[in-house]
C-alpha atoms as a PDB file:
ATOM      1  CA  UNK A   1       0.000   0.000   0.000  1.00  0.00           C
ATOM      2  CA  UNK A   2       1.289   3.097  -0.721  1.00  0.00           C
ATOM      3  CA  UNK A   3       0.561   5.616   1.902  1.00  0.00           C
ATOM      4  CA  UNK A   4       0.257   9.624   2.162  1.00  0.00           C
ATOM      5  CA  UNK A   5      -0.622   9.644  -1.838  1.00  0.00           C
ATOM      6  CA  UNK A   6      -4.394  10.875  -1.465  1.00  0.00           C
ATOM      7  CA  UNK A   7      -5.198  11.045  -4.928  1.00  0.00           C
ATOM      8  CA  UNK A   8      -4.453   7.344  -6.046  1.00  0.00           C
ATOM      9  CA  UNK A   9      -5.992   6.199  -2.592  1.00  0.00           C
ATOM     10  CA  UNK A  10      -9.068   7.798  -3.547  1.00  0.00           C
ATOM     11  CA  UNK A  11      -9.188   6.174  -7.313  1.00  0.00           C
ATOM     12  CA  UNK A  12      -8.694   3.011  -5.797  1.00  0.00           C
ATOM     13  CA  UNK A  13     -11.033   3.517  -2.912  1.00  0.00           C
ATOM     14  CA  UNK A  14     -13.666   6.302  -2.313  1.00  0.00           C
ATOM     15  CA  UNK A  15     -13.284   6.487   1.372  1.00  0.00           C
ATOM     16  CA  UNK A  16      -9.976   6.976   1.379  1.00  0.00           C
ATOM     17  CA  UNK A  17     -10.907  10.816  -0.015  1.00  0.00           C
ATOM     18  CA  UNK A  18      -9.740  11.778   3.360  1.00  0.00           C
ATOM     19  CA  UNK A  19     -10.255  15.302   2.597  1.00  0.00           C
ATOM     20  CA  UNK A  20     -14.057  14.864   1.764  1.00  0.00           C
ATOM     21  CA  UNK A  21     -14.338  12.681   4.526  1.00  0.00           C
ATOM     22  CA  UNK A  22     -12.723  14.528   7.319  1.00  0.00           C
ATOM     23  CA  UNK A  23     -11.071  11.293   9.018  1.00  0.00           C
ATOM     24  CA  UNK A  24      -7.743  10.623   9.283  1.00  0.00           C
ATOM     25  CA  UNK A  25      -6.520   7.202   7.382  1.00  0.00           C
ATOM     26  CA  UNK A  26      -5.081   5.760  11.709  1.00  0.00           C
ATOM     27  CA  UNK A  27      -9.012   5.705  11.948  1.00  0.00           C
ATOM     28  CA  UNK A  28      -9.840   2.636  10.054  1.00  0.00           C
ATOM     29  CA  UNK A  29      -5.718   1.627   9.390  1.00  0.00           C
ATOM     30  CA  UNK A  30      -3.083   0.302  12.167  1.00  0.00           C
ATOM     31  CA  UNK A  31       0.139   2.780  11.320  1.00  0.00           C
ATOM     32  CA  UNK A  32       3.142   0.710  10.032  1.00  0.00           C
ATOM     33  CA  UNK A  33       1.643  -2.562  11.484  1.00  0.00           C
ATOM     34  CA  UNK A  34       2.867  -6.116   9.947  1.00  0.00           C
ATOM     35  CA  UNK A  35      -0.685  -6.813   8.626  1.00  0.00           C
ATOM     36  CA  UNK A  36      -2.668  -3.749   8.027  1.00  0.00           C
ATOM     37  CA  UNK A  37      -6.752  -5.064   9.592  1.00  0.00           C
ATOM     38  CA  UNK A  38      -8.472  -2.959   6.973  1.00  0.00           C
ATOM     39  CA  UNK A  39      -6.411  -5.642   4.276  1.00  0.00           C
ATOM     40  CA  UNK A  40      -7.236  -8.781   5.817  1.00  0.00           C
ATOM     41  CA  UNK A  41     -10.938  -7.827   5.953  1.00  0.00           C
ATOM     42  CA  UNK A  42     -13.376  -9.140   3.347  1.00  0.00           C
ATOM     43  CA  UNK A  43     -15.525  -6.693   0.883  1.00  0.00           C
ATOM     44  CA  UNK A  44     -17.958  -7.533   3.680  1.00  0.00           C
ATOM     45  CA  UNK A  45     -16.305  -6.947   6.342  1.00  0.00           C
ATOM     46  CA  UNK A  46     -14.955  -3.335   4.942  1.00  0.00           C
ATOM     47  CA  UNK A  47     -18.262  -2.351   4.455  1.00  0.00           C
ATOM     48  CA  UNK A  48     -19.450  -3.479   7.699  1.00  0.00           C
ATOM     49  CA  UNK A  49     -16.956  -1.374   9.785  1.00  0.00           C
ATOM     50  CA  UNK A  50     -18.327   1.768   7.392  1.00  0.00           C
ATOM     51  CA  UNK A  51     -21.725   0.960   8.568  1.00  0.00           C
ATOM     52  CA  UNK A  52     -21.193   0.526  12.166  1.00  0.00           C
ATOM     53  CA  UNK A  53     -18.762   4.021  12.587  1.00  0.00           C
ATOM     54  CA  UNK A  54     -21.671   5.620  10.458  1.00  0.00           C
ATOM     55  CA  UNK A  55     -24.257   4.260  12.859  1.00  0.00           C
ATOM     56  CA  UNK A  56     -22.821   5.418  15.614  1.00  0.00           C
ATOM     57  CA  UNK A  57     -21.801   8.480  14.186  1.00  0.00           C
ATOM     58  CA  UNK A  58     -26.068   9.534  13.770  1.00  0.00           C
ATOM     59  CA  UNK A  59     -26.903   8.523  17.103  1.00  0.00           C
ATOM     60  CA  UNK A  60     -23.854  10.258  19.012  1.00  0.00           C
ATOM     61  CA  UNK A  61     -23.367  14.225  19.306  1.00  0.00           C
ATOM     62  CA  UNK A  62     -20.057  13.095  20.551  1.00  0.00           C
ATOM     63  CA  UNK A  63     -18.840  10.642  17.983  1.00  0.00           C
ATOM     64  CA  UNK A  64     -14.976  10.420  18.020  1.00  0.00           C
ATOM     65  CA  UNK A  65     -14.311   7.989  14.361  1.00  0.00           C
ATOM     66  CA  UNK A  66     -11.138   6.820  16.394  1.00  0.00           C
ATOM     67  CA  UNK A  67     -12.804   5.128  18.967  1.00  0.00           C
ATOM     68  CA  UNK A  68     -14.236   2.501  16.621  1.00  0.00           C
ATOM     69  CA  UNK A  69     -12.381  -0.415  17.390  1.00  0.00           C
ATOM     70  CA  UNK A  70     -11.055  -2.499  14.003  1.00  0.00           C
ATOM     71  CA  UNK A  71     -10.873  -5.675  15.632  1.00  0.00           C
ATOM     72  CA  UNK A  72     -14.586  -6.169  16.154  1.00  0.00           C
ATOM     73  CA  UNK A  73     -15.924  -9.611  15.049  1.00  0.00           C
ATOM     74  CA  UNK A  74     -15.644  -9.872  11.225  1.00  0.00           C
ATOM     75  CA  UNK A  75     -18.691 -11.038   9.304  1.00  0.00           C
END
């Protein structure tokens, strides 16, 4: 993976338009870790950890995107 390049992250993978987004990439990736979480997940699993930081995000004033925790069970 090729890191700190925004625009070829974002062709790859809309989410990663960090700018759009306003969340930083250590909030869904480990920072030089041996196996990245966010590549070991499926499709699934990806879109599942969207869904669940989105969730939380409408029902909490407070929402902090960093305190989703990657290692939740995988579907």
């Amino acid at each position: 993976m090729s890191c700190h390049l925004p625009e070829q992250l974002q062709k790859a993978f809309w989410p990663h338009d960090v700018h759009v987004t306003k969340v930083a990439c250590a909030s869904c990736h480990s920072l030089h870790p041996q196996q990245d979480t966010m590549q070991t997940l499926s499709d699934k699993g990806r879109i599942k950890i969207c869904v669940d930081c989105h969730s939380d995000q409408r029902t909490n004033p407070n929402f902090n995107p960093a305190s989703v925790p990657l290692l939740k069970e995988q579907p």
